PDB file of C-alpha atoms in Angstrom:
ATOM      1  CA  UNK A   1       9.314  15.518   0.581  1.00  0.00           C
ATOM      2  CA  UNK A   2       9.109  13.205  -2.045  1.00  0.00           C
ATOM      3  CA  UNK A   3      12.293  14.515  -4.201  1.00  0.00           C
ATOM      4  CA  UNK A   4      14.356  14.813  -0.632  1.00  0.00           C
ATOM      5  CA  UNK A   5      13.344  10.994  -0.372  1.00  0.00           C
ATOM      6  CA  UNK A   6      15.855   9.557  -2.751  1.00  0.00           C
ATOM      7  CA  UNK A   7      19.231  11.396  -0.960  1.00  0.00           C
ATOM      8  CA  UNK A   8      17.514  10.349   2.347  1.00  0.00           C
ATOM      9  CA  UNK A   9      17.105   6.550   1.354  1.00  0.00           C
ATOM     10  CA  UNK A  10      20.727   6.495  -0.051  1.00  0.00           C
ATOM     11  CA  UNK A  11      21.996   7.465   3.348  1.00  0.00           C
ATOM     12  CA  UNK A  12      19.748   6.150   5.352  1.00  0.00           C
ATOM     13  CA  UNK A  13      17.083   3.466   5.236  1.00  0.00           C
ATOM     14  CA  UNK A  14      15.629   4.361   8.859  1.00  0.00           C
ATOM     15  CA  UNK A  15      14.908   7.749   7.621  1.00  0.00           C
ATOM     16  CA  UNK A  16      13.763   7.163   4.467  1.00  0.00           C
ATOM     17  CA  UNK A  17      11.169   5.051   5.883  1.00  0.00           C
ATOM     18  CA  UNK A  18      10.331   7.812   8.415  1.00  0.00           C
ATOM     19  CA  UNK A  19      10.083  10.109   5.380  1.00  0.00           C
ATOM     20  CA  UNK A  20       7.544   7.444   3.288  1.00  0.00           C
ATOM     21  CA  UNK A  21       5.227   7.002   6.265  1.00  0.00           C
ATOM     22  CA  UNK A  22       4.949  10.670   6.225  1.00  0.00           C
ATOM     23  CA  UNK A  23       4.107  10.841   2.579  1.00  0.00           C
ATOM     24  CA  UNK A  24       1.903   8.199   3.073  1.00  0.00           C
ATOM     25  CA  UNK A  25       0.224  10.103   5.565  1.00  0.00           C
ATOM     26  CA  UNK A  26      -0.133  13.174   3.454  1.00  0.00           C
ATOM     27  CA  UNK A  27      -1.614  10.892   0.373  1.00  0.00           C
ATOM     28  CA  UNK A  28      -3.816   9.074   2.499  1.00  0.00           C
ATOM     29  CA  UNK A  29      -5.499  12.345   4.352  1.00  0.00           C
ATOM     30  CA  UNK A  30      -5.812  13.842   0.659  1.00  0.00           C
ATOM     31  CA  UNK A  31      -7.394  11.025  -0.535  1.00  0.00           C
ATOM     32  CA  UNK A  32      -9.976  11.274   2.238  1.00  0.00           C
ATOM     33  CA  UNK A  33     -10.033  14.899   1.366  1.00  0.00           C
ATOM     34  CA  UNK A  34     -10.516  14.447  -2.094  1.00  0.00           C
ATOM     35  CA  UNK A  35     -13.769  15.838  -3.674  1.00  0.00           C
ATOM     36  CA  UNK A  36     -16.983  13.766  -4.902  1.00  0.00           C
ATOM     37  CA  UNK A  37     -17.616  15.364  -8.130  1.00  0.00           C
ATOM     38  CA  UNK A  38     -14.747  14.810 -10.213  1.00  0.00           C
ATOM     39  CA  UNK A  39     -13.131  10.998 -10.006  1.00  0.00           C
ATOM     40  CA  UNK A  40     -10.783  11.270 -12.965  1.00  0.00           C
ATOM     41  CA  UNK A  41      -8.822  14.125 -11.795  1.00  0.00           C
ATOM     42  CA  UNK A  42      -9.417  14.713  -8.001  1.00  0.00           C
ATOM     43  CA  UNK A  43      -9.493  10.826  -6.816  1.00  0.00           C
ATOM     44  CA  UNK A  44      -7.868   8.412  -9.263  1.00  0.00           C
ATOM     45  CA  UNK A  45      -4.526  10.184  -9.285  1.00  0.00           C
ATOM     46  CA  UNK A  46      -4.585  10.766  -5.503  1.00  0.00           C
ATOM     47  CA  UNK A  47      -6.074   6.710  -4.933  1.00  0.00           C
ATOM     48  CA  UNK A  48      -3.271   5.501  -6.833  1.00  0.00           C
ATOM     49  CA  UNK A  49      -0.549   6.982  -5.168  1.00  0.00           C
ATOM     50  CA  UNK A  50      -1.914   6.845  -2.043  1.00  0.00           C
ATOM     51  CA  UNK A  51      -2.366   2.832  -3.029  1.00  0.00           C
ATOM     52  CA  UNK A  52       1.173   2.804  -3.837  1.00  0.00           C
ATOM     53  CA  UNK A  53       2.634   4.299  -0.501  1.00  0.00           C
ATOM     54  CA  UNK A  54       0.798   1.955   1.236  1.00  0.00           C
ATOM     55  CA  UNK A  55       2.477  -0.461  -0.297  1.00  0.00           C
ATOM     56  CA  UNK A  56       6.186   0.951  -0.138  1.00  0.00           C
ATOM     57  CA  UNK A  57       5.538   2.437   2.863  1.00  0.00           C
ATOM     58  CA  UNK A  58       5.362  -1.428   4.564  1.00  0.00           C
ATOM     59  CA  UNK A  59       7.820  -2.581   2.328  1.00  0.00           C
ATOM     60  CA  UNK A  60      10.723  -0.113   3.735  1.00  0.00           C
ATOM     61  CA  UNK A  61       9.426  -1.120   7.141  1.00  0.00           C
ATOM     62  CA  UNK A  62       9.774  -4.815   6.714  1.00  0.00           C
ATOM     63  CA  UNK A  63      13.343  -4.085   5.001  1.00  0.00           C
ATOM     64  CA  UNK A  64      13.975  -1.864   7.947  1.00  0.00           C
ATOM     65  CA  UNK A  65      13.446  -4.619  10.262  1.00  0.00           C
ATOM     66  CA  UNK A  66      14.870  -7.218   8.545  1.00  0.00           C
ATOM     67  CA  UNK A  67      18.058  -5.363   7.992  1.00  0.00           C
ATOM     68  CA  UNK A  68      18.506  -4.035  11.380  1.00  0.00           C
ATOM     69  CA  UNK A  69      18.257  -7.866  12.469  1.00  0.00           C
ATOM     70  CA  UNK A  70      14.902  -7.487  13.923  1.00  0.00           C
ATOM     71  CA  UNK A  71      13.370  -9.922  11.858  1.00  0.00           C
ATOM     72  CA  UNK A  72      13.992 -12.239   9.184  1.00  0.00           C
ATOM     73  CA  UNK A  73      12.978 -11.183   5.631  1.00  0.00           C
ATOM     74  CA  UNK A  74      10.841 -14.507   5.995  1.00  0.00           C
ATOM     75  CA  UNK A  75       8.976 -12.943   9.114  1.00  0.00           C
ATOM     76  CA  UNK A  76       9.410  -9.227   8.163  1.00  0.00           C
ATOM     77  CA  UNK A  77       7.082 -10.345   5.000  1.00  0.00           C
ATOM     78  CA  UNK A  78       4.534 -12.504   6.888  1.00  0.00           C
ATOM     79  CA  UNK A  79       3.831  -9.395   9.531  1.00  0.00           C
ATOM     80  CA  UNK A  80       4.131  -7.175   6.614  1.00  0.00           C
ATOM     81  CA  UNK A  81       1.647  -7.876   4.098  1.00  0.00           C
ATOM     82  CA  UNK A  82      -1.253  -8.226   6.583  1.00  0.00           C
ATOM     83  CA  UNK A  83      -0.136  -4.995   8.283  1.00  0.00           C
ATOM     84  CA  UNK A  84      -0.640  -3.389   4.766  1.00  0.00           C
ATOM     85  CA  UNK A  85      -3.657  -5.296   3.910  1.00  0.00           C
ATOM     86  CA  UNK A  86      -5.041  -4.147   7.502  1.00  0.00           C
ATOM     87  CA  UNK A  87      -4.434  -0.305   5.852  1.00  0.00           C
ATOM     88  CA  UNK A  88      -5.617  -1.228   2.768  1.00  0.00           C
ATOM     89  CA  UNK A  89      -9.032  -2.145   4.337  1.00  0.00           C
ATOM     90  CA  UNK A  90      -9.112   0.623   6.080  1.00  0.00           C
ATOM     91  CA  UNK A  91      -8.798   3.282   3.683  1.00  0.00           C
ATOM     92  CA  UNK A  92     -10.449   1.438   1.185  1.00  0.00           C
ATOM     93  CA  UNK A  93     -13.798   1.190   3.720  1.00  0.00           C
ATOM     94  CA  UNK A  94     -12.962   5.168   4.420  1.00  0.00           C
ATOM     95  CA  UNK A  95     -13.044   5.826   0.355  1.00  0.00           C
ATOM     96  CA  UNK A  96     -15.145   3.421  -1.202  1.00  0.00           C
ATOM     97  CA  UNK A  97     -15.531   5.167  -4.440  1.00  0.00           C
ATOM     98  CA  UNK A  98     -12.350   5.407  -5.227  1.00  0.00           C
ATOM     99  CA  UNK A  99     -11.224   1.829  -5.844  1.00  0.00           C
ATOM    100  CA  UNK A 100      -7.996   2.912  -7.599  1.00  0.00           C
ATOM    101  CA  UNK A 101      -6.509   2.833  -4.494  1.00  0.00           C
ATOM    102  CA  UNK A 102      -6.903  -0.819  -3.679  1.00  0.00           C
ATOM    103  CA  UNK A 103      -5.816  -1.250  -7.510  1.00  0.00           C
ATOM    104  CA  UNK A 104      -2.315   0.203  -6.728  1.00  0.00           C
ATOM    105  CA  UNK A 105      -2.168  -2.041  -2.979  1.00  0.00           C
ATOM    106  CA  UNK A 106      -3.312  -4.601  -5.482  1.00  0.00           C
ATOM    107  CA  UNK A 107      -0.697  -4.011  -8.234  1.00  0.00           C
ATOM    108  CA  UNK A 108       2.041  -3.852  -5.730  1.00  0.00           C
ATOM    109  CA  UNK A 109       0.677  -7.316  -4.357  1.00  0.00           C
ATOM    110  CA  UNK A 110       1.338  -9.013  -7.870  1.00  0.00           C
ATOM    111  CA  UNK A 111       4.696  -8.065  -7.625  1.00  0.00           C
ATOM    112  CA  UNK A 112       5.025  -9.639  -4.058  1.00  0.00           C
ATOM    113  CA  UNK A 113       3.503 -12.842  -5.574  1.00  0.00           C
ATOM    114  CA  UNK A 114       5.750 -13.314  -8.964  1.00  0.00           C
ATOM    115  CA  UNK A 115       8.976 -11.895  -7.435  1.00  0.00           C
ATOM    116  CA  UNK A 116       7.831 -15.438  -4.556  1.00  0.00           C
ATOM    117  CA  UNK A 117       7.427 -18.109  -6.837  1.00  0.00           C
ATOM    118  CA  UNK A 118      10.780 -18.927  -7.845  1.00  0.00           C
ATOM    119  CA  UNK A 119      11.910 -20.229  -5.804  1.00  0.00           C
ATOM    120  CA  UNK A 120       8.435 -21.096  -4.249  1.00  0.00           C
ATOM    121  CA  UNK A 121       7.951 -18.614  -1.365  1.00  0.00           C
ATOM    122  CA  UNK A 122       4.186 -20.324  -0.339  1.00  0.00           C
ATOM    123  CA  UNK A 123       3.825 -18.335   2.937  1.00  0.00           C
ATOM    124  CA  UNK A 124       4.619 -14.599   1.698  1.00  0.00           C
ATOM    125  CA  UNK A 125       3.350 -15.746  -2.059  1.00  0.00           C
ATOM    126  CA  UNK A 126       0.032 -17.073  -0.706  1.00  0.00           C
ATOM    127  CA  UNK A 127      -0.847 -13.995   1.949  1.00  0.00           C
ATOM    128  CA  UNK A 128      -0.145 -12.098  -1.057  1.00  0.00           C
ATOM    129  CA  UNK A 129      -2.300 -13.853  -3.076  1.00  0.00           C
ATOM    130  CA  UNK A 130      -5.033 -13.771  -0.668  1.00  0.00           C
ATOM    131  CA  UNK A 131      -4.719  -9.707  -0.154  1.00  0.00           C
ATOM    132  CA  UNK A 132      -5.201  -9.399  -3.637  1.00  0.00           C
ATOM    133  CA  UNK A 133      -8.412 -11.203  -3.366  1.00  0.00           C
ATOM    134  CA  UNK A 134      -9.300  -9.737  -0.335  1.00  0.00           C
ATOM    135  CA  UNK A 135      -8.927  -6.266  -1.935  1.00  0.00           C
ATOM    136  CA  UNK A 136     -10.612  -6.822  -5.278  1.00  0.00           C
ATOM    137  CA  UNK A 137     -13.342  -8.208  -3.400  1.00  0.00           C
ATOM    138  CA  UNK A 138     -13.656  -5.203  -1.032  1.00  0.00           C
ATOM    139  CA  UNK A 139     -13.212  -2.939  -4.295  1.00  0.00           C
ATOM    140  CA  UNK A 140     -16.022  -5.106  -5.780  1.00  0.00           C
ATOM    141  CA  UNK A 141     -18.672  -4.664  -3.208  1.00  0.00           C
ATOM    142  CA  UNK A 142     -18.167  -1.651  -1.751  1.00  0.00           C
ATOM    143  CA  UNK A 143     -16.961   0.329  -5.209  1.00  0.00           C
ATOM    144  CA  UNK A 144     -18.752   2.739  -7.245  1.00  0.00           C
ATOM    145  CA  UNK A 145     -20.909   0.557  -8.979  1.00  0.00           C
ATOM    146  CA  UNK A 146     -22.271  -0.547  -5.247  1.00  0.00           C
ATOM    147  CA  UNK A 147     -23.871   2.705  -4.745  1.00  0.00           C
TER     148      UNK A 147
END
């Protein structure tokens, strides 16, 4: 699905982001999936890009919105990033051993936060900032190291 994805989101955004949830889906059921024995190649891989369709998963959503006039971009970006932080948690409490994942929600998050501060974007640059905490902190405590 993932190579159909590009002809898809040149046509149409809707669909793309129909398509993206799906692989999102997918990523997020194989990360759960995943086995215990062997991090490096049976996790990480599958953490991180389950981490990162998280992320562009609520991104297309919010653009979705926001271009069909549903919401603002201002608005689309407040209710995003603590509908993908809500995920984040979520999978993240599901998988703690695999903090890669949060890594990539983080990683995307950074992003959020430098593409906000010029011009100074302090509500979607500050719930950004605060998911990233929020995440690392999760990663922190409930991480590998934890158990």
């Amino acid at each position: 699905m993932g190579a159909a994805w590009i002809p898809v989101a040149q046509h149409s955004a809707f669909w793309a982001t129909v398509m993206i949830w799906i692989m999102w889906a997918g990523a997020v059921a194989a990360l759960i999936l995943a086995g215990r024995n062997d991090r490096v190649w049976q996790r990480s891989p599958v953490a991180l890009y389950a981490g990162w369709l998280t992320a562009a998963s609520v991104v297309a959503l919010a653009l979705v919105l926001a271009g069909n006039g549903v919401l603002d971009m201002q608005w689309a970006a407040v209710l995003g990033i603590p509908l993908a932080l809500v995920i984040a948690v979520l999978v993240q409490r599901r998988r703690p051993d695999s903090p890669e994942y949060s890594a990539a929600v983080i990683w995307a998050l950074t992003g959020i936060v430098v593409a906000n501060l010029e011009p100074l974007n302090t509500p979607v640059a500050g719930l950004a900032a605060a998911g990233i905490i929020a995440l690392a902190s999760l990663a922190w405590w409930t991480g590998p190291r934890a158990a």
